[in-house]
Amino acid sequence: MHVLRGDRDLGAGEQLHCRRERDERRTHDDVGDTDLRASQLQAERGGLRRPLEHLPVPRDQHRRILRGFATAASGHIPRVAAGGEKRTVWYAVAANAAVAIVKGTAGLLTGSSALLAEAAHSVADTTNQGLLRVSLTLGERPPDEEHPFGYGKERFFWTLLASVVIFLAGAVFAIGEGTLRLISPPAKQESFLVVYGTIAFAFVAEGISFWRAIGQTREAQRAAAVPFVKFVRQSKDPTVKTVLSEDAAALAGLVIALAGTVLTQATGKPQFDAAAAICVGVLLVWVAIAVGRDTKGLLIGEAAPRAERDRLRDAITRHAGVEDVRDLRTMYVGPDSLLVAVRIDLADELPAGRVEALAAEIDADLREAVPAVDQVFLDPTGPRE
């Protein structure tokens, strides 16, 4: 937990950072108090500390006490991606790479535009999931001086890049290939049996990957105790969510390719095969927009849902000694890392010893109310003017 100090309304980023220069100037003055108060707090939790003198303290002393408490007792704990999530991504990479090779080979042999479009789809998926795997590693790095809130947003950036790859490598090629075949259709398409066999193989491989992604998502969904569809929509984790979307789109694309092949064989008109390729491209455009839209909000600083913000506010206001919550702001700095900045009005008569305990209680209750809470910034304020 961290504590901010200020006598004006929170600005566009000021409420999220302690003023480093101010703290450095006061380090020598505070270090003795900080060590003493930290040791007192630790002893109190173990039942060994003698009670502090229960005397009211000035409001500016509230800030000083909380700042010392935060310096001694707070710390960022980086969250590491689950092994199951990484295995899901690796399986998706392997499955899509194999499917891309088979689709591409069969498409070139048979001249099927739908298969070539699906091959481009699988190449895009393989590239995307490779990027997502990279993001898992990069996002695990601990905070440093240049990135004090950690590297969790790496996950959002690489997912946004994946949406661009879906559009360029998948959608553009598929629509372009289908359009060319509509303008200049081949005289005859051979080897429909090869096309059907390729689609069947792809269904099995993509279906297994899709099933694994569903299983990974359901584990988190059960823990959250919310309906599956609602969980997927509200999830801030782009990795499994993206794999799930791409695998679902892959299965839908195979259905489109199968329909185009059946109509082409039944009518003898290759335009149906070309139209199927264009439909696959349009499907990929939709997936790229959906993935990019979700990630954009997280990259620019998306807040916690209203229900979670209400739980955070309730966790603060139920404490005796908190007269008001002036401002509560949240922002996801990673898929499982929520930053909370809050301005609270403490009672003037609050004793010094109670201020320390209250800070610890608020911090613990916020994390219990919303498990994603990672960093907490408290700013005690004066009475309203």
XYZ file of C-alpha atoms in Angstrom:
385
model
C 0.000 0.000 0.000
C 1.129 3.515 -0.751
C -0.088 6.866 0.486
C -0.396 10.070 -1.496
C -0.442 13.526 -0.092
C -2.163 16.511 -1.583
C -4.680 19.204 -0.821
C -6.266 19.517 -4.240
C -8.383 17.221 -6.418
C -6.673 14.255 -8.026
C -5.246 15.068 -11.449
C -4.952 12.883 -14.530
C -2.046 10.948 -13.045
C -0.953 12.721 -9.868
C -3.076 10.524 -7.647
C -1.137 7.471 -8.841
C 2.402 8.516 -7.890
C 4.124 9.644 -4.706
C 6.073 12.775 -5.353
C 9.609 11.400 -5.451
C 11.445 14.665 -4.882
C 9.345 15.479 -1.839
C 9.916 12.049 -0.336
C 13.666 12.208 -0.949
C 13.901 15.535 0.860
C 12.077 14.069 3.830
C 13.744 10.663 3.926
C 16.176 11.553 6.702
C 13.386 13.084 8.771
C 11.033 10.148 8.355
C 13.281 7.112 8.427
C 13.477 6.977 12.205
C 9.729 7.351 12.611
C 9.136 4.841 9.830
C 11.277 2.124 11.367
C 9.737 2.706 14.775
C 6.163 2.623 13.501
C 6.773 -0.435 11.332
C 8.205 -2.345 14.289
C 5.347 -1.173 16.492
C 2.789 -2.331 13.926
C 4.461 -5.722 13.611
C 4.545 -6.147 17.367
C 0.909 -5.092 17.644
C -0.162 -7.772 15.180
C 1.620 -10.337 17.342
C -0.008 -9.021 20.511
C 3.314 -7.766 21.943
C 3.043 -4.011 21.529
C 2.048 -1.749 24.346
C -0.947 0.454 23.483
C -0.064 3.808 21.951
C -1.231 6.924 23.688
C -4.850 7.403 22.597
C -4.732 11.089 21.884
C -6.227 12.872 18.885
C -3.642 13.985 16.319
C -3.764 16.772 13.730
C -4.907 15.861 10.229
C -1.515 16.580 8.689
C -0.054 14.118 11.201
C -2.467 11.514 9.781
C -0.688 11.882 6.467
C 2.737 11.605 8.063
C 1.814 8.451 9.966
C 0.219 6.816 6.935
C 3.186 7.725 4.761
C 5.558 6.093 7.257
C 3.350 3.026 7.480
C 3.186 2.668 3.725
C 6.950 3.005 3.313
C 7.597 0.223 5.817
C 4.744 -2.188 5.184
C 3.853 -2.041 1.499
C 5.186 -3.869 -1.518
C 4.216 -4.982 -4.976
C 3.814 -8.729 -5.443
C 4.030 -9.613 -9.154
C 1.590 -12.197 -10.405
C 2.869 -14.998 -12.605
C 0.805 -16.531 -15.386
C -0.507 -20.021 -14.626
C 1.230 -22.977 -16.224
C -2.086 -24.148 -17.684
C -2.445 -20.871 -19.555
C 0.988 -21.290 -21.129
C 0.263 -24.888 -22.100
C -2.982 -23.793 -23.742
C -1.106 -21.247 -25.854
C 1.639 -23.712 -26.799
C -0.924 -26.304 -27.861
C -2.746 -23.705 -29.943
C 0.536 -22.725 -31.641
C 1.368 -26.341 -32.481
C -2.145 -27.180 -33.681
C -2.463 -24.108 -35.886
C 1.007 -24.543 -37.380
C 0.210 -28.134 -38.391
C -3.192 -27.142 -39.739
C -1.707 -24.226 -41.715
C 0.767 -26.533 -43.466
C -1.916 -29.089 -44.343
C -4.408 -26.458 -45.518
C -1.825 -24.621 -47.604
C -0.564 -27.792 -49.271
C -4.068 -29.037 -50.030
C -5.146 -25.614 -51.288
C -2.246 -25.431 -53.742
C -2.854 -28.994 -54.951
C -6.603 -28.585 -55.448
C -6.816 -24.898 -56.316
C -9.407 -24.351 -53.577
C -9.656 -20.673 -52.684
C -11.508 -21.522 -49.484
C -8.645 -23.762 -48.318
C -6.041 -21.147 -49.211
C -8.026 -18.570 -47.241
C -8.202 -20.967 -44.306
C -4.454 -21.556 -44.589
C -3.900 -17.810 -44.277
C -6.284 -17.862 -41.302
C -4.196 -20.558 -39.593
C -0.929 -18.749 -40.340
C -2.353 -15.633 -38.704
C -3.531 -17.656 -35.697
C -0.125 -19.322 -35.320
C 1.634 -15.959 -35.416
C -0.820 -14.433 -32.951
C -0.505 -17.213 -30.436
C 3.264 -17.006 -30.683
C 2.969 -13.314 -29.848
C 0.693 -14.129 -26.922
C 3.246 -16.599 -25.603
C 5.907 -13.890 -25.780
C 3.603 -11.535 -23.900
C 3.237 -14.030 -21.039
C 6.991 -13.988 -20.477
C 7.408 -10.240 -20.882
C 4.442 -9.480 -18.632
C 5.925 -11.488 -15.746
C 8.862 -9.135 -15.249
C 8.856 -7.446 -11.828
C 8.463 -3.662 -11.453
C 11.549 -1.500 -11.756
C 12.413 2.184 -11.532
C 11.277 2.909 -15.090
C 8.111 0.803 -14.811
C 6.997 1.072 -11.167
C 3.639 -0.597 -11.845
C 5.180 -3.593 -13.555
C 4.943 -4.911 -17.101
C 1.422 -6.308 -17.023
C 0.333 -4.132 -19.946
C 2.734 -6.046 -22.191
C -0.083 -8.566 -22.380
C -2.439 -5.908 -23.736
C 0.060 -4.525 -26.258
C 0.903 -7.884 -27.826
C -2.766 -8.802 -28.024
C -3.459 -5.568 -29.885
C -0.601 -6.417 -32.251
C -2.161 -9.849 -32.730
C -5.384 -8.223 -33.916
C -3.382 -6.344 -36.549
C -1.816 -9.624 -37.697
C -5.270 -11.219 -37.961
C -6.360 -8.408 -40.252
C -3.250 -8.180 -42.435
C -2.137 -11.819 -42.667
C -5.582 -13.379 -42.622
C -8.384 -11.104 -43.706
C -6.592 -9.181 -46.471
C -5.237 -12.350 -48.085
C -8.537 -14.236 -47.851
C -10.608 -11.410 -49.331
C -7.995 -10.757 -52.008
C -7.759 -14.432 -52.997
C -11.530 -14.793 -53.171
C -11.919 -11.624 -55.238
C -9.280 -12.757 -57.750
C -11.006 -16.113 -58.159
C -14.357 -14.423 -58.656
C -12.870 -12.285 -61.426
C -10.910 -15.138 -63.016
C -12.449 -18.442 -61.913
C -10.524 -21.653 -62.676
C -11.874 -23.903 -65.413
C -12.358 -26.837 -63.054
C -11.529 -27.792 -59.486
C -10.136 -31.274 -58.914
C -9.692 -33.592 -55.908
C -12.692 -32.731 -53.777
C -11.815 -35.740 -51.622
C -8.535 -34.045 -50.629
C -10.447 -30.904 -49.680
C -12.889 -32.821 -47.503
C -10.085 -34.779 -45.830
C -8.205 -31.573 -45.070
C -11.281 -29.936 -43.576
C -11.922 -33.026 -41.434
C -8.329 -33.012 -40.132
C -8.532 -29.306 -39.386
C -11.821 -29.797 -37.527
C -10.203 -32.320 -35.205
C -7.086 -30.241 -34.521
C -8.935 -26.938 -34.111
C -11.650 -28.612 -32.052
C -9.154 -30.012 -29.542
C -7.478 -26.618 -29.208
C -10.878 -24.963 -28.768
C -11.881 -27.503 -26.114
C -8.664 -26.879 -24.174
C -9.269 -23.132 -24.293
C -12.805 -23.622 -22.985
C -11.510 -25.824 -20.166
C -8.893 -23.232 -19.191
C -11.518 -20.488 -19.217
C -14.003 -22.530 -17.203
C -11.483 -23.004 -14.393
C -11.289 -19.250 -13.893
C -15.018 -18.845 -14.473
C -15.916 -21.308 -11.728
C -13.600 -19.523 -9.322
C -15.315 -16.221 -10.166
C -18.782 -17.815 -9.745
C -20.341 -15.965 -12.691
C -22.014 -17.245 -15.882
C -19.564 -18.396 -18.561
C -20.566 -15.899 -21.262
C -20.517 -12.997 -18.806
C -17.099 -14.070 -17.549
C -15.636 -14.165 -21.065
C -17.023 -10.724 -21.878
C -15.728 -9.133 -18.678
C -12.387 -10.948 -18.506
C -9.290 -8.743 -18.516
C -7.014 -11.650 -19.476
C -6.377 -11.342 -23.229
C -4.477 -14.605 -23.672
C -7.006 -17.395 -23.185
C -9.758 -15.043 -24.335
C -7.980 -14.437 -27.657
C -7.188 -18.123 -28.151
C -10.843 -18.930 -27.462
C -12.050 -16.340 -29.996
C -9.578 -17.417 -32.672
C -10.355 -21.125 -32.312
C -14.092 -20.441 -32.447
C -13.559 -18.363 -35.601
C -11.392 -21.149 -37.050
C -14.190 -23.689 -36.630
C -16.679 -21.259 -38.159
C -14.290 -20.685 -41.078
C -14.087 -24.436 -41.690
C -17.874 -24.604 -41.846
C -17.824 -21.807 -44.435
C -15.114 -23.582 -46.459
C -17.067 -26.842 -46.332
C -20.237 -25.115 -47.531
C -18.390 -23.457 -50.399
C -16.798 -26.755 -51.447
C -20.101 -28.650 -51.341
C -21.845 -25.990 -53.450
C -18.963 -25.873 -55.912
C -19.032 -29.660 -56.353
C -22.830 -29.766 -56.606
C -23.197 -26.924 -59.148
C -19.852 -27.014 -60.906
C -19.475 -23.271 -60.275
C -16.149 -22.294 -58.656
C -17.628 -18.927 -57.718
C -19.050 -20.548 -54.572
C -15.532 -21.528 -53.515
C -14.342 -17.960 -54.124
C -17.303 -16.555 -52.195
C -16.430 -18.836 -49.279
C -12.901 -17.400 -49.241
C -14.309 -13.865 -49.071
C -16.642 -14.863 -46.236
C -13.674 -16.262 -44.302
C -11.932 -12.919 -44.787
C -14.951 -11.001 -43.502
C -15.067 -13.294 -40.463
C -11.423 -12.479 -39.738
C -12.112 -8.757 -40.010
C -14.803 -9.130 -37.357
C -12.459 -11.094 -35.053
C -9.674 -8.517 -35.496
C -12.029 -5.656 -34.621
C -13.424 -7.488 -31.580
C -9.975 -8.350 -30.184
C -8.604 -4.877 -30.888
C -11.584 -3.112 -29.325
C -11.314 -5.045 -26.048
C -7.564 -4.506 -25.810
C -7.724 -0.799 -26.646
C -9.710 -0.020 -23.508
C -7.199 -1.836 -21.307
C -4.215 -0.142 -22.941
C -5.529 3.371 -22.391
C -6.410 2.664 -18.741
C -9.683 0.832 -18.171
C -11.259 1.018 -14.708
C -12.683 -1.857 -12.715
C -16.360 -2.639 -13.415
C -18.896 -0.586 -11.486
C -19.857 -3.529 -9.257
C -16.236 -3.937 -8.174
C -15.845 -0.197 -7.571
C -18.932 -0.298 -5.366
C -17.449 -3.165 -3.349
C -14.216 -1.226 -2.911
C -16.075 1.860 -1.715
C -18.119 -0.201 0.755
C -14.942 -1.830 2.070
C -13.617 1.632 2.957
C -16.719 3.396 4.287
C -17.637 0.651 6.749
C -14.596 1.513 8.857
C -15.099 3.739 11.879
C -12.855 6.755 11.507
C -13.503 7.172 7.763
C -15.893 10.052 7.371
C -16.053 10.130 3.586
C -14.578 8.714 0.377
C -13.803 11.800 -1.685
C -12.544 10.100 -4.833
C -12.044 6.468 -5.848
C -10.187 5.637 -9.041
C -9.084 2.290 -10.396
C -7.075 1.109 -13.385
C -5.981 -2.272 -14.648
C -2.193 -2.306 -15.016
C -2.218 -5.986 -15.946
C -4.749 -8.773 -16.543
C -4.755 -9.661 -12.849
C -3.441 -6.434 -11.354
C -5.737 -3.590 -10.309
C -4.423 -0.257 -9.059
C -6.620 1.614 -6.559
C -6.191 5.313 -5.743
C -8.546 6.753 -3.144
C -8.920 10.025 -1.250
C -10.480 9.566 2.164
C -11.545 12.006 4.874
C -10.473 10.724 8.293
C -12.046 11.835 11.566
C -10.086 14.639 13.258
C -10.179 12.903 16.623
C -8.639 9.669 15.310
C -5.757 8.594 17.656
C -2.279 8.105 16.223
C -2.202 4.385 16.936
C -5.584 3.894 15.269
C -4.422 5.579 12.043
C -1.799 2.898 11.496
C -4.205 0.058 12.204
C -6.887 1.634 10.030
C -4.510 1.839 7.079
C -3.702 -1.855 7.375
C -7.373 -2.789 7.719
C -8.440 -0.788 4.667
C -5.650 -2.296 2.582
C -6.599 -5.841 3.599
C -10.334 -5.283 3.077
C -9.804 -3.840 -0.397
C -7.842 -6.920 -1.446
C -10.479 -9.185 0.024
C -13.326 -7.327 -1.695
C -11.633 -7.502 -5.122
C -8.838 -10.118 -5.340
C -7.276 -8.372 -8.367
C -6.311 -5.366 -6.186
C -2.524 -5.144 -6.335
C -1.459 -1.626 -5.363
C -3.341 0.730 -3.069
C -2.782 4.491 -2.756
C -4.431 6.302 0.142
C -4.608 10.091 0.308
C -6.083 11.492 3.550
C -7.653 14.900 2.982
C -8.951 17.847 4.963
C -12.598 18.858 5.382
C -14.530 20.068 2.383
C -14.415 23.776 1.735
